[in-house]
mmCIF file of C-alpha atoms in Angstrom:
data_model
loop_
_atom_site.group_PDB
_atom_site.id
_atom_site.type_symbol
_atom_site.label_atom_id
_atom_site.label_comp_id
_atom_site.label_asym_id
_atom_site.label_seq_id
_atom_site.Cartn_x
_atom_site.Cartn_y
_atom_site.Cartn_z
ATOM 1 C CA UNK Y 1 107.316 169.441 60.661
ATOM 2 C CA UNK Y 2 109.510 171.846 63.187
ATOM 3 C CA UNK Y 3 107.545 175.135 63.506
ATOM 4 C CA UNK Y 4 109.905 178.406 62.641
ATOM 5 C CA UNK Y 5 111.720 180.495 65.751
ATOM 6 C CA UNK Y 6 111.412 183.717 66.598
ATOM 7 C CA UNK Y 7 114.296 185.300 64.279
ATOM 8 C CA UNK Y 8 114.429 182.859 61.157
ATOM 9 C CA UNK Y 9 113.372 184.065 58.273
ATOM 10 C CA UNK Y 10 110.359 183.087 57.909
ATOM 11 C CA UNK Y 11 107.713 185.835 56.491
ATOM 12 C CA UNK Y 12 104.838 184.172 58.284
ATOM 13 C CA UNK Y 13 106.926 184.956 62.279
ATOM 14 C CA UNK Y 14 106.358 188.655 60.978
ATOM 15 C CA UNK Y 15 104.291 191.056 62.783
ATOM 16 C CA UNK Y 16 103.712 193.007 59.861
ATOM 17 C CA UNK Y 17 103.268 190.289 56.999
ATOM 18 C CA UNK Y 18 101.493 192.720 54.422
ATOM 19 C CA UNK Y 19 104.152 195.378 55.176
ATOM 20 C CA UNK Y 20 107.365 192.715 55.064
ATOM 21 C CA UNK Y 21 105.860 190.440 51.699
ATOM 22 C CA UNK Y 22 105.182 194.333 49.974
ATOM 23 C CA UNK Y 23 108.953 195.176 50.908
ATOM 24 C CA UNK Y 24 110.411 192.609 49.973
ATOM 25 C CA UNK Y 25 108.189 192.642 46.126
ATOM 26 C CA UNK Y 26 109.277 195.937 45.973
ATOM 27 C CA UNK Y 27 112.945 194.966 46.667
ATOM 28 C CA UNK Y 28 112.773 192.192 43.754
ATOM 29 C CA UNK Y 29 110.654 193.871 41.167
ATOM 30 C CA UNK Y 30 112.864 196.471 40.088
ATOM 31 C CA UNK Y 31 115.559 193.453 39.430
ATOM 32 C CA UNK Y 32 113.164 191.822 38.029
ATOM 33 C CA UNK Y 33 112.515 193.982 35.412
ATOM 34 C CA UNK Y 34 116.015 194.955 34.637
ATOM 35 C CA UNK Y 35 117.309 191.209 34.460
ATOM 36 C CA UNK Y 36 113.865 189.508 32.405
ATOM 37 C CA UNK Y 37 112.547 192.769 30.510
ATOM 38 C CA UNK Y 38 114.020 191.398 27.334
ATOM 39 C CA UNK Y 39 112.499 187.963 27.303
ATOM 40 C CA UNK Y 40 109.183 189.801 26.975
ATOM 41 C CA UNK Y 41 110.655 192.085 23.682
ATOM 42 C CA UNK Y 42 110.509 195.253 26.051
ATOM 43 C CA UNK Y 43 112.166 197.669 24.295
ATOM 44 C CA UNK Y 44 115.265 199.680 26.854
ATOM 45 C CA UNK Y 45 113.475 202.713 27.625
ATOM 46 C CA UNK Y 46 110.514 201.256 28.908
ATOM 47 C CA UNK Y 47 112.601 198.732 30.785
ATOM 48 C CA UNK Y 48 114.422 201.863 31.845
ATOM 49 C CA UNK Y 49 111.546 203.940 33.176
ATOM 50 C CA UNK Y 50 109.789 200.974 34.900
ATOM 51 C CA UNK Y 51 112.940 200.287 36.374
ATOM 52 C CA UNK Y 52 112.880 203.687 37.873
ATOM 53 C CA UNK Y 53 109.354 204.140 38.895
ATOM 54 C CA UNK Y 54 110.050 200.881 41.146
ATOM 55 C CA UNK Y 55 112.979 202.159 42.447
ATOM 56 C CA UNK Y 56 111.251 205.593 43.578
ATOM 57 C CA UNK Y 57 108.340 203.217 44.728
ATOM 58 C CA UNK Y 58 110.106 201.165 46.230
ATOM 59 C CA UNK Y 59 112.420 204.027 48.455
ATOM 60 C CA UNK Y 60 108.861 205.454 49.674
ATOM 61 C CA UNK Y 61 107.655 202.345 51.119
ATOM 62 C CA UNK Y 62 111.416 201.567 52.341
ATOM 63 C CA UNK Y 63 111.407 205.116 54.013
ATOM 64 C CA UNK Y 64 107.526 206.117 54.941
ATOM 65 C CA UNK Y 65 106.352 202.688 55.585
ATOM 66 C CA UNK Y 66 108.885 199.361 56.024
ATOM 67 C CA UNK Y 67 111.546 201.385 58.415
ATOM 68 C CA UNK Y 68 108.548 202.720 60.641
ATOM 69 C CA UNK Y 69 106.405 199.206 60.997
ATOM 70 C CA UNK Y 70 109.245 196.682 60.891
ATOM 71 C CA UNK Y 71 112.157 198.110 62.528
ATOM 72 C CA UNK Y 72 110.647 201.479 64.094
ATOM 73 C CA UNK Y 73 112.619 203.735 62.264
ATOM 74 C CA UNK Y 74 111.758 206.656 60.939
ATOM 75 C CA UNK Y 75 114.124 210.091 58.888
ATOM 76 C CA UNK Y 76 113.311 213.085 56.820
ATOM 77 C CA UNK Y 77 114.838 216.136 56.214
ATOM 78 C CA UNK Y 78 114.220 219.355 57.802
ATOM 79 C CA UNK Y 79 115.252 223.111 55.883
ATOM 80 C CA UNK Y 80 115.664 226.137 58.127
ATOM 81 C CA UNK Y 81 113.783 228.799 55.885
ATOM 82 C CA UNK Y 82 115.705 231.391 57.258
ATOM 83 C CA UNK Y 83 119.201 230.329 56.698
ATOM 84 C CA UNK Y 84 118.690 227.783 53.685
ATOM 85 C CA UNK Y 85 120.378 224.958 55.629
ATOM 86 C CA UNK Y 86 119.280 221.289 55.950
ATOM 87 C CA UNK Y 87 119.230 218.864 58.946
ATOM 88 C CA UNK Y 88 118.505 215.244 58.929
ATOM 89 C CA UNK Y 89 116.157 214.440 61.294
ATOM 90 C CA UNK Y 90 116.420 210.964 62.509
ATOM 91 C CA UNK Y 91 113.450 208.926 64.659
ATOM 92 C CA UNK Y 92 113.482 205.460 66.282
ATOM 93 C CA UNK Y 93 110.278 203.798 68.141
ATOM 94 C CA UNK Y 94 110.664 204.098 71.686
ATOM 95 C CA UNK Y 95 112.125 201.286 73.849
ATOM 96 C CA UNK Y 96 112.089 199.320 70.310
ATOM 97 C CA UNK Y 97 115.828 198.054 70.222
ATOM 98 C CA UNK Y 98 115.453 194.360 71.210
ATOM 99 C CA UNK Y 99 111.542 194.251 71.722
ATOM 100 C CA UNK Y 100 110.992 194.343 68.373
ATOM 101 C CA UNK Y 101 109.833 191.418 65.728
ATOM 102 C CA UNK Y 102 113.359 189.760 65.310
ATOM 103 C CA UNK Y 103 112.271 188.147 62.126
ATOM 104 C CA UNK Y 104 110.888 191.733 60.693
ATOM 105 C CA UNK Y 105 114.586 193.227 61.626
ATOM 106 C CA UNK Y 106 116.189 190.344 59.791
ATOM 107 C CA UNK Y 107 114.407 190.567 56.541
ATOM 108 C CA UNK Y 108 114.544 194.420 56.740
ATOM 109 C CA UNK Y 109 118.387 194.783 56.964
ATOM 110 C CA UNK Y 110 119.139 191.910 54.826
ATOM 111 C CA UNK Y 111 116.743 193.374 52.059
ATOM 112 C CA UNK Y 112 118.325 196.892 52.570
ATOM 113 C CA UNK Y 113 121.781 195.780 52.224
ATOM 114 C CA UNK Y 114 121.750 192.666 49.997
ATOM 115 C CA UNK Y 115 119.837 194.838 46.852
ATOM 116 C CA UNK Y 116 122.634 197.325 46.451
ATOM 117 C CA UNK Y 117 124.799 194.331 46.209
ATOM 118 C CA UNK Y 118 122.968 192.849 43.418
ATOM 119 C CA UNK Y 119 123.077 195.870 41.838
ATOM 120 C CA UNK Y 120 126.683 196.486 42.397
ATOM 121 C CA UNK Y 121 126.774 192.504 40.831
ATOM 122 C CA UNK Y 122 125.109 193.357 37.880
ATOM 123 C CA UNK Y 123 127.241 196.626 37.175
ATOM 124 C CA UNK Y 124 130.100 194.480 37.004
ATOM 125 C CA UNK Y 125 128.603 192.063 34.403
ATOM 126 C CA UNK Y 126 127.518 195.098 32.384
ATOM 127 C CA UNK Y 127 131.042 196.291 32.061
ATOM 128 C CA UNK Y 128 132.446 192.437 31.326
ATOM 129 C CA UNK Y 129 130.012 192.537 28.783
ATOM 130 C CA UNK Y 130 130.654 196.152 27.602
ATOM 131 C CA UNK Y 131 126.657 197.002 27.972
ATOM 132 C CA UNK Y 132 127.197 200.845 28.432
ATOM 133 C CA UNK Y 133 123.654 201.801 28.078
ATOM 134 C CA UNK Y 134 122.582 199.005 30.718
ATOM 135 C CA UNK Y 135 125.311 200.323 32.973
ATOM 136 C CA UNK Y 136 123.032 203.792 32.848
ATOM 137 C CA UNK Y 137 120.054 202.283 34.668
ATOM 138 C CA UNK Y 138 121.883 200.654 37.408
ATOM 139 C CA UNK Y 139 124.007 204.242 37.793
ATOM 140 C CA UNK Y 140 120.691 205.637 37.974
ATOM 141 C CA UNK Y 141 119.296 202.764 40.149
ATOM 142 C CA UNK Y 142 122.013 203.539 42.568
ATOM 143 C CA UNK Y 143 120.852 206.999 43.419
ATOM 144 C CA UNK Y 144 116.478 205.551 45.821
ATOM 145 C CA UNK Y 145 118.856 202.688 46.727
ATOM 146 C CA UNK Y 146 121.989 204.383 48.273
ATOM 147 C CA UNK Y 147 119.837 206.869 49.694
ATOM 148 C CA UNK Y 148 117.315 204.535 51.515
ATOM 149 C CA UNK Y 149 120.744 202.130 53.059
ATOM 150 C CA UNK Y 150 122.445 205.643 53.942
ATOM 151 C CA UNK Y 151 119.336 207.026 55.962
ATOM 152 C CA UNK Y 152 117.940 203.969 57.797
ATOM 153 C CA UNK Y 153 122.007 202.862 58.302
ATOM 154 C CA UNK Y 154 123.146 206.299 59.642
ATOM 155 C CA UNK Y 155 119.958 206.539 62.013
ATOM 156 C CA UNK Y 156 121.000 202.974 63.421
ATOM 157 C CA UNK Y 157 124.335 204.580 63.826
ATOM 158 C CA UNK Y 158 122.869 207.011 65.668
ATOM 159 C CA UNK Y 159 120.776 204.735 68.102
ATOM 160 C CA UNK Y 160 123.500 203.017 68.766
ATOM 161 C CA UNK Y 161 125.416 206.049 70.055
ATOM 162 C CA UNK Y 162 122.406 207.038 71.943
ATOM 163 C CA UNK Y 163 122.627 203.656 73.740
ATOM 164 C CA UNK Y 164 126.106 204.469 74.191
ATOM 165 C CA UNK Y 165 125.823 207.502 75.951
ATOM 166 C CA UNK Y 166 123.158 206.250 78.100
ATOM 167 C CA UNK Y 167 125.528 203.715 79.363
ATOM 168 C CA UNK Y 168 127.997 206.244 80.112
#
């Protein structure tokens, strides 16, 4: 049997396997509750609440733990108390560019972009089936998933711009 190579999608190659598996579990759990909650005779309100709680936990874990440990990215909001202006601060680990674990990076970015795409697919399905109440869950799911994706994506863009400026 051939050993997996660095960069392949095998959690065994991860530098932080517990962080990676927890991150993937949070990303999947809200979708599973949404999809299969009805099979367990859960009512709509309970499915709604569980989905939103799991999405909030996913957002917290993405922002504060997985982003930092898997790809070396952090971001937060600072408010100037005198003017009330809000500023987003993005930070990446020094020298982490290509030296980080490629498997962690691939899993992270794949999960970051696939989950919102799945929610869009479920929204399309809800519209086709005219399940407007289920569409409300999907509407609420957009906030944390979009916030996490935009925050980490914005940080990646700023990091690339800084690298381009250093090359000049």
